[in-house]
mmCIF file of C-alpha atoms in Angstrom:
data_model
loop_
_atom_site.group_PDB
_atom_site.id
_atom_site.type_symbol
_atom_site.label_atom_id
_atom_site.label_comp_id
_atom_site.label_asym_id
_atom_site.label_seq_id
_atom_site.Cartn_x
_atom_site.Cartn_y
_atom_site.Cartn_z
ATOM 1 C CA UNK G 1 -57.214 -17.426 81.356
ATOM 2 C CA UNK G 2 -58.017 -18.389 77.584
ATOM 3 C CA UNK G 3 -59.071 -22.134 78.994
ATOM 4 C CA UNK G 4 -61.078 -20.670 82.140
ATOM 5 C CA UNK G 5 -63.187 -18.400 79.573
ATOM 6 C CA UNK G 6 -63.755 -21.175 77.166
ATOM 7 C CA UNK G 7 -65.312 -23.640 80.215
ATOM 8 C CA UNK G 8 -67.816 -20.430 81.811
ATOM 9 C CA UNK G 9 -68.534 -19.920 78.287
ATOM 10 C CA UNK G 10 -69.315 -23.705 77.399
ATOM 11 C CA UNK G 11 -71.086 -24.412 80.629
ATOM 12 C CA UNK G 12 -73.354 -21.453 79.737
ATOM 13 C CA UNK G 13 -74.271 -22.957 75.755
ATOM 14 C CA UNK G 14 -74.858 -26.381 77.095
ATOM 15 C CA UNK G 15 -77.213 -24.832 80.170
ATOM 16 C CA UNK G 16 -79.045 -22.270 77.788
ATOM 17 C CA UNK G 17 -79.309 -24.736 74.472
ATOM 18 C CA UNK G 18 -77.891 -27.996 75.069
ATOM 19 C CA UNK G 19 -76.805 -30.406 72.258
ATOM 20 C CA UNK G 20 -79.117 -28.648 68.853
ATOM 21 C CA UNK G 21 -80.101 -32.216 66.752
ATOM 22 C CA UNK G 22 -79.119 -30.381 63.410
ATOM 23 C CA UNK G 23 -75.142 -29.746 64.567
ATOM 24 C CA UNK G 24 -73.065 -32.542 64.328
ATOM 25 C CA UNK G 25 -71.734 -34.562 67.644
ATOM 26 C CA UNK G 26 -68.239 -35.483 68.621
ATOM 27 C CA UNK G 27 -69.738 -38.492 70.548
ATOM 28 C CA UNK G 28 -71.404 -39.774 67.284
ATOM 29 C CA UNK G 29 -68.127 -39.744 65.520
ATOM 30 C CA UNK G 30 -66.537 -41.788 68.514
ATOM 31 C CA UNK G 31 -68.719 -44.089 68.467
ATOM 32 C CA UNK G 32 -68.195 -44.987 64.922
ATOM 33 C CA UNK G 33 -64.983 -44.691 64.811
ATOM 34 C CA UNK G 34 -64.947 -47.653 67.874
ATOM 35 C CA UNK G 35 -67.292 -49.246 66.282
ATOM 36 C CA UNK G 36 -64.998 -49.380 62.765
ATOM 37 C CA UNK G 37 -62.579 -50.184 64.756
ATOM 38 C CA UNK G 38 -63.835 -53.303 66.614
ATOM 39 C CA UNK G 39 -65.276 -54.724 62.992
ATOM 40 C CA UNK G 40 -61.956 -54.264 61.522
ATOM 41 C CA UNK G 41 -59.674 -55.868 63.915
ATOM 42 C CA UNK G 42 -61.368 -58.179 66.897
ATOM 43 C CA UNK G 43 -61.713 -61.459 65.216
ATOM 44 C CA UNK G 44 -62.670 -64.844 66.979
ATOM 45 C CA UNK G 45 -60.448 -66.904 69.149
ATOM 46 C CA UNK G 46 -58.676 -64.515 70.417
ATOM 47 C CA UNK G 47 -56.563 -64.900 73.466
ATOM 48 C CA UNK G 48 -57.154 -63.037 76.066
ATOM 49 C CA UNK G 49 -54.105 -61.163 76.432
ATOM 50 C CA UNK G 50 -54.639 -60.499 72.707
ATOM 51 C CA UNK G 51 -58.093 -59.158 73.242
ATOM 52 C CA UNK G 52 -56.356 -56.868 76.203
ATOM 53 C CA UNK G 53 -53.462 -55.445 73.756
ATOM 54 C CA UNK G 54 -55.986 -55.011 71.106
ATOM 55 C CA UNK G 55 -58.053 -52.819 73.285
ATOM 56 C CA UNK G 56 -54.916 -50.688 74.353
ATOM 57 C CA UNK G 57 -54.599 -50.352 70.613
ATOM 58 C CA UNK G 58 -58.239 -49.171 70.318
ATOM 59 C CA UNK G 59 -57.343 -46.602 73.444
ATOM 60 C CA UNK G 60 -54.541 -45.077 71.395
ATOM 61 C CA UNK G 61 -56.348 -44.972 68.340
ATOM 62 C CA UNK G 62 -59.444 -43.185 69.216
ATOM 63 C CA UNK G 63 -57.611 -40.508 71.090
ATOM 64 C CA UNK G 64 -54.841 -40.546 68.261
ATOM 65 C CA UNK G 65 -57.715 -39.655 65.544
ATOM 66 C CA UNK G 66 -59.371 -37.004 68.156
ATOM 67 C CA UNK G 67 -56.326 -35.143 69.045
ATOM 68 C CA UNK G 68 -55.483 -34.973 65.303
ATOM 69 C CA UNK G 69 -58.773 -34.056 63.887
ATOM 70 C CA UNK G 70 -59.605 -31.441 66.608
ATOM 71 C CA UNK G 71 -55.969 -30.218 66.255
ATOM 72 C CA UNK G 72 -56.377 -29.626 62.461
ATOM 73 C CA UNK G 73 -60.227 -28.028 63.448
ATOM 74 C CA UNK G 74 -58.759 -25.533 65.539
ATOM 75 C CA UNK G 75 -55.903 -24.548 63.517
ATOM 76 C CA UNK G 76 -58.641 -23.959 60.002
ATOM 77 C CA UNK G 77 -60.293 -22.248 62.525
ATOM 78 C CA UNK G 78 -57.745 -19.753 64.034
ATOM 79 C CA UNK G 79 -56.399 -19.186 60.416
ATOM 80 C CA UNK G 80 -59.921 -17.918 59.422
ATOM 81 C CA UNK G 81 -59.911 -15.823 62.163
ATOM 82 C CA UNK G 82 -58.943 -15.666 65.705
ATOM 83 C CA UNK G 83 -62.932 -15.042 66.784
ATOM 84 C CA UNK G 84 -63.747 -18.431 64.475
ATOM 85 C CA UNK G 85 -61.082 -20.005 67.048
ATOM 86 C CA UNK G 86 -62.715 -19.096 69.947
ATOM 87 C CA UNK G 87 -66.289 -19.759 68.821
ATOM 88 C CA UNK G 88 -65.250 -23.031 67.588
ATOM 89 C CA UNK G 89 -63.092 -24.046 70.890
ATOM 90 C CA UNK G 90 -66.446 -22.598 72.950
ATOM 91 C CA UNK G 91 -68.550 -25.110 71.031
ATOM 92 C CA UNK G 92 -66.248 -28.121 70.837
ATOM 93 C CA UNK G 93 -65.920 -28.244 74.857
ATOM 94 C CA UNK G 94 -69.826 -27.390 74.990
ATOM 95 C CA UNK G 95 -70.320 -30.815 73.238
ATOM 96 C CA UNK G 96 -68.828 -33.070 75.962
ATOM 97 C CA UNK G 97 -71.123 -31.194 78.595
ATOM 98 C CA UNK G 98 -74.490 -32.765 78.895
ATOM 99 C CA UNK G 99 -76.489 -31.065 81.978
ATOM 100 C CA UNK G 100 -79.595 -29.989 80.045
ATOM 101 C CA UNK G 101 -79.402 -33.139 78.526
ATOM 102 C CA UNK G 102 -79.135 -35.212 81.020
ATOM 103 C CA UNK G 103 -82.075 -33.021 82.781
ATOM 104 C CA UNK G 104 -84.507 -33.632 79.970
ATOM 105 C CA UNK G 105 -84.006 -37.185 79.908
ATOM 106 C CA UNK G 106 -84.466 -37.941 83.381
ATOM 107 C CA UNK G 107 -87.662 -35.234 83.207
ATOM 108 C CA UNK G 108 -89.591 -37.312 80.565
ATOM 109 C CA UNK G 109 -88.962 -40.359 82.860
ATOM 110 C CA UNK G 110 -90.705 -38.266 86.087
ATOM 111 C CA UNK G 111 -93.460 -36.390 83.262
ATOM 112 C CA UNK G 112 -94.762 -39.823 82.591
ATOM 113 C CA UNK G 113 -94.798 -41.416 86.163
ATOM 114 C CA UNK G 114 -96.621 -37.850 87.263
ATOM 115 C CA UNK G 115 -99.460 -38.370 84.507
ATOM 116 C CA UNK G 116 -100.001 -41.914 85.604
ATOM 117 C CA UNK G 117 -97.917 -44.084 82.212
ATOM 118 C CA UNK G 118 -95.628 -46.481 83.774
ATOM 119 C CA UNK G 119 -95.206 -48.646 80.365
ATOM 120 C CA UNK G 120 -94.178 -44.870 79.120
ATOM 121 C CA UNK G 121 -91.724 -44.334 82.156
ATOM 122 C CA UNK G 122 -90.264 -47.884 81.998
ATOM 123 C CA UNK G 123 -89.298 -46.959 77.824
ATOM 124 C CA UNK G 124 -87.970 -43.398 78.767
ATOM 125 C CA UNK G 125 -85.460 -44.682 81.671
ATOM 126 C CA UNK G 126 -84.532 -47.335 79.199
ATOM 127 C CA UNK G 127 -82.736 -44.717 77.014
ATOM 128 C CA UNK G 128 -80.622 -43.910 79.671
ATOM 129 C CA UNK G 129 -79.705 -46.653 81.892
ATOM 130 C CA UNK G 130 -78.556 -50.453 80.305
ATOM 131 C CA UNK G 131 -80.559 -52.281 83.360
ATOM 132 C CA UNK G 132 -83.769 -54.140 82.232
ATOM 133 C CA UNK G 133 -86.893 -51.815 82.716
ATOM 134 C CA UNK G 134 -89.543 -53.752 81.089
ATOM 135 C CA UNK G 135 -90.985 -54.918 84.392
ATOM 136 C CA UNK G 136 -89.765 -52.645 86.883
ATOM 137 C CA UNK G 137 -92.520 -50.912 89.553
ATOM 138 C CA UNK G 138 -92.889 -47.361 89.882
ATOM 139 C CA UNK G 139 -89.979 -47.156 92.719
ATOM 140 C CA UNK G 140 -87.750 -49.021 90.853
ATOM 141 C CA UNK G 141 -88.029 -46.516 87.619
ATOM 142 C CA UNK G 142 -87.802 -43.795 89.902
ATOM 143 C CA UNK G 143 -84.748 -45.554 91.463
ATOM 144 C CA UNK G 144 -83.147 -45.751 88.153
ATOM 145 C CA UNK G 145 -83.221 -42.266 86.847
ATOM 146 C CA UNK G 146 -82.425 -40.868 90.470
ATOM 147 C CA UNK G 147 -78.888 -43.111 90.035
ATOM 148 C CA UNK G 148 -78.572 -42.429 86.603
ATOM 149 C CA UNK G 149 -78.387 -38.572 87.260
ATOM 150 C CA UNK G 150 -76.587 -39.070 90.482
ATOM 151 C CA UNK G 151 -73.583 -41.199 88.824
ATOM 152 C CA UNK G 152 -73.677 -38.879 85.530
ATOM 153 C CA UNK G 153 -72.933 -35.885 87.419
ATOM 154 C CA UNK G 154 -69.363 -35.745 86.852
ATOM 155 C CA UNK G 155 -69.459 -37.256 83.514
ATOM 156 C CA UNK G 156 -71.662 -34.906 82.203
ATOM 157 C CA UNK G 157 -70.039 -32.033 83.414
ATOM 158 C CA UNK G 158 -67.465 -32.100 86.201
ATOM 159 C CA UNK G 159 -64.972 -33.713 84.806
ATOM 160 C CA UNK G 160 -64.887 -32.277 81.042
ATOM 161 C CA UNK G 161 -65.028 -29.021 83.019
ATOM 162 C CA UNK G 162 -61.997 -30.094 84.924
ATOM 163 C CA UNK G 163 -60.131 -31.335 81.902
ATOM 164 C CA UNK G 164 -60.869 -28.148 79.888
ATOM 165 C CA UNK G 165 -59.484 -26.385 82.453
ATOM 166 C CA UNK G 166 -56.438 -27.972 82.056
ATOM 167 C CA UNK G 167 -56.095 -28.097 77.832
ATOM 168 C CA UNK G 168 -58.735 -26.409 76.749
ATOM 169 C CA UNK G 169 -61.259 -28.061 74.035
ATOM 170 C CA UNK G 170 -58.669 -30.696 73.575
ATOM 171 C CA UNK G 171 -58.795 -31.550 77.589
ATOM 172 C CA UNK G 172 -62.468 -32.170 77.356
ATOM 173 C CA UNK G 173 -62.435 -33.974 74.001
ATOM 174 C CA UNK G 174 -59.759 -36.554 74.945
ATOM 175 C CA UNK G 175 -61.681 -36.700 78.403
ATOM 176 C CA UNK G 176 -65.308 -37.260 76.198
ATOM 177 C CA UNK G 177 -63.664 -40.059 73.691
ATOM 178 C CA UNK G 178 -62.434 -42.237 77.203
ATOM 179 C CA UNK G 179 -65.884 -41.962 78.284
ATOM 180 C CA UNK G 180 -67.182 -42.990 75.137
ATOM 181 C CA UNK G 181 -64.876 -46.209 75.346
ATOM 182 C CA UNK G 182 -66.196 -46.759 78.286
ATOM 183 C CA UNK G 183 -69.515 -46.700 77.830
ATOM 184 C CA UNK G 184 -69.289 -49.048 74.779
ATOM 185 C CA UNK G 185 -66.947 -51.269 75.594
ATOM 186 C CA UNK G 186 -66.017 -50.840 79.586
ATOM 187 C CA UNK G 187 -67.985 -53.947 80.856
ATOM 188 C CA UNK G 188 -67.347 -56.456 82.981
ATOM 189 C CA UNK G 189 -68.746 -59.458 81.003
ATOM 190 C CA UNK G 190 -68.198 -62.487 78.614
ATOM 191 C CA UNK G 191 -67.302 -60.200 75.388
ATOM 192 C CA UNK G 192 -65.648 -56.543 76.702
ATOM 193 C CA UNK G 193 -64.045 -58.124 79.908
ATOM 194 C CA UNK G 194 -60.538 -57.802 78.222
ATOM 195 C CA UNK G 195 -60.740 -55.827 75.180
ATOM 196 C CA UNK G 196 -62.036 -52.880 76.687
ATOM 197 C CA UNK G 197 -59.904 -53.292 80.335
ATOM 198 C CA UNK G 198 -57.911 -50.649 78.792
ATOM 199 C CA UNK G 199 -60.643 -48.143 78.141
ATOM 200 C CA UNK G 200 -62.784 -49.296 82.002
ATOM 201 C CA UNK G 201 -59.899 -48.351 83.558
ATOM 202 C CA UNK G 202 -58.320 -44.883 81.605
ATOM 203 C CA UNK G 203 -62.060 -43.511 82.564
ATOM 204 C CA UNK G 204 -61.485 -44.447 86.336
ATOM 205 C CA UNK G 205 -58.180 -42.915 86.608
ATOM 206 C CA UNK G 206 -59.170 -39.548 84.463
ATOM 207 C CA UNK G 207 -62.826 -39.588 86.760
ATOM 208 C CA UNK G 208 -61.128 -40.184 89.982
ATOM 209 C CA UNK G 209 -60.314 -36.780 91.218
ATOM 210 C CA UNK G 210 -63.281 -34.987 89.300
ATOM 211 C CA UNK G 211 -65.532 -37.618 91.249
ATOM 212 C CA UNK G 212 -64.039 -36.251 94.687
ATOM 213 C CA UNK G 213 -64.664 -32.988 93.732
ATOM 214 C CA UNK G 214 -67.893 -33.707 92.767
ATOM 215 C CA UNK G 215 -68.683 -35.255 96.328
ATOM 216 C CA UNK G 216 -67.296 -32.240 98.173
ATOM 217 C CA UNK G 217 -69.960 -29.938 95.783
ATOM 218 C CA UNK G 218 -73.198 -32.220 96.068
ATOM 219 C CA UNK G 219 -72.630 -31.729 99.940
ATOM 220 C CA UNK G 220 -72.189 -28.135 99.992
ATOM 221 C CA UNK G 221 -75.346 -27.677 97.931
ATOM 222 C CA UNK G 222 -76.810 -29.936 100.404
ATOM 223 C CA UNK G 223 -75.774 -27.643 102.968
ATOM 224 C CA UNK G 224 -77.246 -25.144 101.341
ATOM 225 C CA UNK G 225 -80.637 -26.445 100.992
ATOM 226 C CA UNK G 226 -83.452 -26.851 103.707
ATOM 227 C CA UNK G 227 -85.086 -29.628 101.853
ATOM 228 C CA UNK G 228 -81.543 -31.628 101.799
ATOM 229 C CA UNK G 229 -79.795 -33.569 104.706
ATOM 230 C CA UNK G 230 -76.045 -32.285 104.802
ATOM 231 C CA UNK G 231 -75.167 -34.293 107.209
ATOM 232 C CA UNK G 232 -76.084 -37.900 106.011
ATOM 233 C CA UNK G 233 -74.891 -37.104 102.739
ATOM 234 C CA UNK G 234 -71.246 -36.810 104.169
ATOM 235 C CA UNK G 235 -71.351 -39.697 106.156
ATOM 236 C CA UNK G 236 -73.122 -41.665 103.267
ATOM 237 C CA UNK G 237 -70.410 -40.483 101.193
ATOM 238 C CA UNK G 238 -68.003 -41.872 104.366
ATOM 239 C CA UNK G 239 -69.530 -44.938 104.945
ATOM 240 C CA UNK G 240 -70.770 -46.466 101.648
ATOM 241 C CA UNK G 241 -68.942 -44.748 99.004
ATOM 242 C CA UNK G 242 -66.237 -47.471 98.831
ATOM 243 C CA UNK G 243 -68.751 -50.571 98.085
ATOM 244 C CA UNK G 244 -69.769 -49.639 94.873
ATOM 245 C CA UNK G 245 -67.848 -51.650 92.209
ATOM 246 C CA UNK G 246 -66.632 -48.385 90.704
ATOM 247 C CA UNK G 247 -64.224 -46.379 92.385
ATOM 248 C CA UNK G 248 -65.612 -43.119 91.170
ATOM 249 C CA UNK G 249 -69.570 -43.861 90.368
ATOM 250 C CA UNK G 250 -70.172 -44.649 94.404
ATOM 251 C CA UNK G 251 -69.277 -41.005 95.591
ATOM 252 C CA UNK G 252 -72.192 -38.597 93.847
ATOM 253 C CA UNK G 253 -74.505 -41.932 94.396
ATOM 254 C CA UNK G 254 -74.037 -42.191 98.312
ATOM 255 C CA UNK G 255 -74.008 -38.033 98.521
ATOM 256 C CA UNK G 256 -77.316 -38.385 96.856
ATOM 257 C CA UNK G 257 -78.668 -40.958 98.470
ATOM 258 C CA UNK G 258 -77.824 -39.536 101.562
ATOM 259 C CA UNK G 259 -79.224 -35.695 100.980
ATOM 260 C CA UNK G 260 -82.150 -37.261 99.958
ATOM 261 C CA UNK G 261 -82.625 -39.668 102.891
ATOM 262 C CA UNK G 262 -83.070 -42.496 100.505
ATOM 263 C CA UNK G 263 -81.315 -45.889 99.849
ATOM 264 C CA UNK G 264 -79.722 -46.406 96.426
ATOM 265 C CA UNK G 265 -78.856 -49.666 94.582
ATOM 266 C CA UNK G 266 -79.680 -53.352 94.994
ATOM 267 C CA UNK G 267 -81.081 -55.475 92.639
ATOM 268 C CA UNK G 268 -80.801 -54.916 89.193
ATOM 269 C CA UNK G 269 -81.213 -57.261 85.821
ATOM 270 C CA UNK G 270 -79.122 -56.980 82.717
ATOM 271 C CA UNK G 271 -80.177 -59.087 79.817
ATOM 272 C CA UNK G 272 -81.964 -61.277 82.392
ATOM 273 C CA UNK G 273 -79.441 -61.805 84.557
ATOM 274 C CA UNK G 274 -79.499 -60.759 88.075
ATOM 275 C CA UNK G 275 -76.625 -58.068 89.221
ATOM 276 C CA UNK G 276 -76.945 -56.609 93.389
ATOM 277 C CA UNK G 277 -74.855 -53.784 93.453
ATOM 278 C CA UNK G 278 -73.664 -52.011 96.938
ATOM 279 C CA UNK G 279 -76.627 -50.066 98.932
ATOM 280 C CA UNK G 280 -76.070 -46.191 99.116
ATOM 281 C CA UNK G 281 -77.538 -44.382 102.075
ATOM 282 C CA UNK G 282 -80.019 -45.565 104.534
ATOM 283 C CA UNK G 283 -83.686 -45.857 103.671
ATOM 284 C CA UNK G 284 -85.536 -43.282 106.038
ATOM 285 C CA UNK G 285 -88.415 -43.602 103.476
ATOM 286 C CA UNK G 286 -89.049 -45.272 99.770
ATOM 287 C CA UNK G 287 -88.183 -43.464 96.656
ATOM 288 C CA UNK G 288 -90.544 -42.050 95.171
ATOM 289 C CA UNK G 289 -90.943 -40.021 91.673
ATOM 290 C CA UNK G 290 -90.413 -36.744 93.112
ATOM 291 C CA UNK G 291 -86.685 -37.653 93.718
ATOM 292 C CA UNK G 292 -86.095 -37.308 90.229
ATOM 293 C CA UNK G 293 -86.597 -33.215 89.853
ATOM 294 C CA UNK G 294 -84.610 -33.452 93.418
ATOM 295 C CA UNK G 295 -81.728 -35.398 92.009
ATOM 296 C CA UNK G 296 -81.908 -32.771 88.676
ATOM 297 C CA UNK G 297 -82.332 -30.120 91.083
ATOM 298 C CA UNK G 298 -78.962 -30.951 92.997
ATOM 299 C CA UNK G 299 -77.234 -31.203 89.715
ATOM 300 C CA UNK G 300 -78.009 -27.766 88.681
ATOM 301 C CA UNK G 301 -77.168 -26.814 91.502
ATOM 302 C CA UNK G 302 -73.855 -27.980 91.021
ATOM 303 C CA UNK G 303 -73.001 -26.763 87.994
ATOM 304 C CA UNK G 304 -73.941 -23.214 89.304
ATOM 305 C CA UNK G 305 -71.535 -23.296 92.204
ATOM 306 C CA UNK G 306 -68.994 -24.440 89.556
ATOM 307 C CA UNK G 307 -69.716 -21.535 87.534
ATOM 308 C CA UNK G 308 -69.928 -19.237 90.718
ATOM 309 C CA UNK G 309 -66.406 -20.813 91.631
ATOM 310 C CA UNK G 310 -65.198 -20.247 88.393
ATOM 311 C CA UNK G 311 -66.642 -16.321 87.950
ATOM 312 C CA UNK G 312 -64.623 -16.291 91.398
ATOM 313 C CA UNK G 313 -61.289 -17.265 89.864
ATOM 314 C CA UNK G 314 -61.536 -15.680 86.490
ATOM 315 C CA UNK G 315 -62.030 -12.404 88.412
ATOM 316 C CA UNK G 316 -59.484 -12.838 90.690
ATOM 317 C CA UNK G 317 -57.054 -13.542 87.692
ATOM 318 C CA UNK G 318 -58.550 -10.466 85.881
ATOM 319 C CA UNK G 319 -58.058 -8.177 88.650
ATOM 320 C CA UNK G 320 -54.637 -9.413 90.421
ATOM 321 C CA UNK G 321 -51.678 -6.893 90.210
#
């Protein structure tokens, strides 16, 4: 019961304030700490299977160092005073939840595509996807922050949500610091193809039942919604799902994609160099900018049904014999 009131309570500070600039960030202390880590210890000429065992070390490390210092957090905090505790576990699984974030960022891409500034649009989407955007037409941005949102669904909320369900603010802190791996060292290429294997594929086996989950919701608020197509969304999901080189990211892409009537992925450039990646959904029309508030829309929608699901349980559990 403690864990289910800690998630409501954290979805509802990251949906009314998001992530306050002035407070200090769990992420930001991740990334240091992998960035220490890599500076110490990777050295040139390493072997591949060294690279490999030296980025299972890194695994262990970071979540070492975050079980430890949110263990010793917690306990300062609950032996000031068991409402400290709770405050401080409310805020700690707040920080691995980014909807409002993730909303604004995508906004100021479709704010300055609406008043007319592509060279503005193309800079804002390149905060939050690693594709080049320096050239990319007004579809193509538009493309980029729809998928963007799409995939970040369940990292942004689902899955800390699930995982603080299951341990509380040390669920959704361990679950934060493998994304955080991931995202700085879980590529595919020349330098992070071994040394972060470990951390590309802890995030696909901690993502991969939040991600199902995550399809199942995006279709029932499809359902829900006139403007949305239930129907392809499922048998996007179905049908194209599976193609995308990530065994998670595909599902909330092709349920988008499909509720939207749009087609998702193709050709994208990273540092010049020319990636295709899978096609979601079938193109009944182009994409356009207004599929960004649509995409944001369907997200926030989500997280409401979780919190509607999770009102559901907490007063079932309140009010059972």
């Amino acid at each position: 019961m403690n864990t289910l009131t800690f998630a409501i309570a954290a979805l509802i500070v990251d949906l009314a304030v998001g992530d306050p600039r002035w407070l200090p960030h769990p992420v930001i202390g991740f990334g240091k700490a992998i960035a220490w880590f890599e500076r110490r210890f990777r050295v040139s000429g390493m072997s591949p299977a060294q690279e490999r065992g030296l980025g299972i070390a890194l695994v262990f490390f970071l979540l070492a160092v975050t079980l430890i210092v949110s263990f010793v957090l917690l306990k300062a905090a609950a032996m000031l005073h068991p409402i400290v505790h709770v405050l401080l576990s409310i805020w700690l699984i707040s920080t691995t939840i980014a909807v409002k974030g993730l909303k604004e960022a995508a906004m100021q891409v479709y704010d300055a595509l609406a008043a007319g500034d592509l060279k503005e649009a193309r800079i804002r989407v390149g905060y939050i996807v690693g594709r080049d955007t320096d050239t990319l037409p007004e579809g193509e941005v538009s493309r980029a922050a729809v998928e963007t949102v799409a995939e970040n669904i369940v990292d942004a909320f689902v899955s800390p949500l699930f995982y603080a369900l299951l341990a509380g603010p040390y669920g959704a802190l361990l679950y934060r610091a493998t994304n955080t791996l991931d995202s700085m060292v879980g590529y595919k290429n020349d330098k992070y193809r071994y040394f972060g294997w470990a951390s590309a594929r802890l995030d696909d086996v901690l993502n991969y039942v939040p991600a199902r989950i995550t399809g199942c919701l995006l279709w029932f608020v499809a359902l829900l919604s006139r403007k949305l197509n239930a129907r392809e969304s499922m048998q996007a999901m179905l049908r194209d799902a599976a193609k995308h080189p990530s065994p998670n990211s595909g599902i909330p892409e092709s349920a988008v994609a499909g509720a939207l009537g749009i087609q998702l992925g193709g050709e994208n450039r990273y540092g010049g160099v020319v990636s295709v990646r899978a096609r979601m959904g079938e193109a009944h029309r182009n994409i356009v900018s207004g599929d960004i508030p649509l995409t944001v829309g369907m997200m926030y929608k989500t997280a409401v049904l979780i919190m509607l699901l999770l009102l559901i349980l907490a007063g079932w559990l309140w009010w059972r014999p």
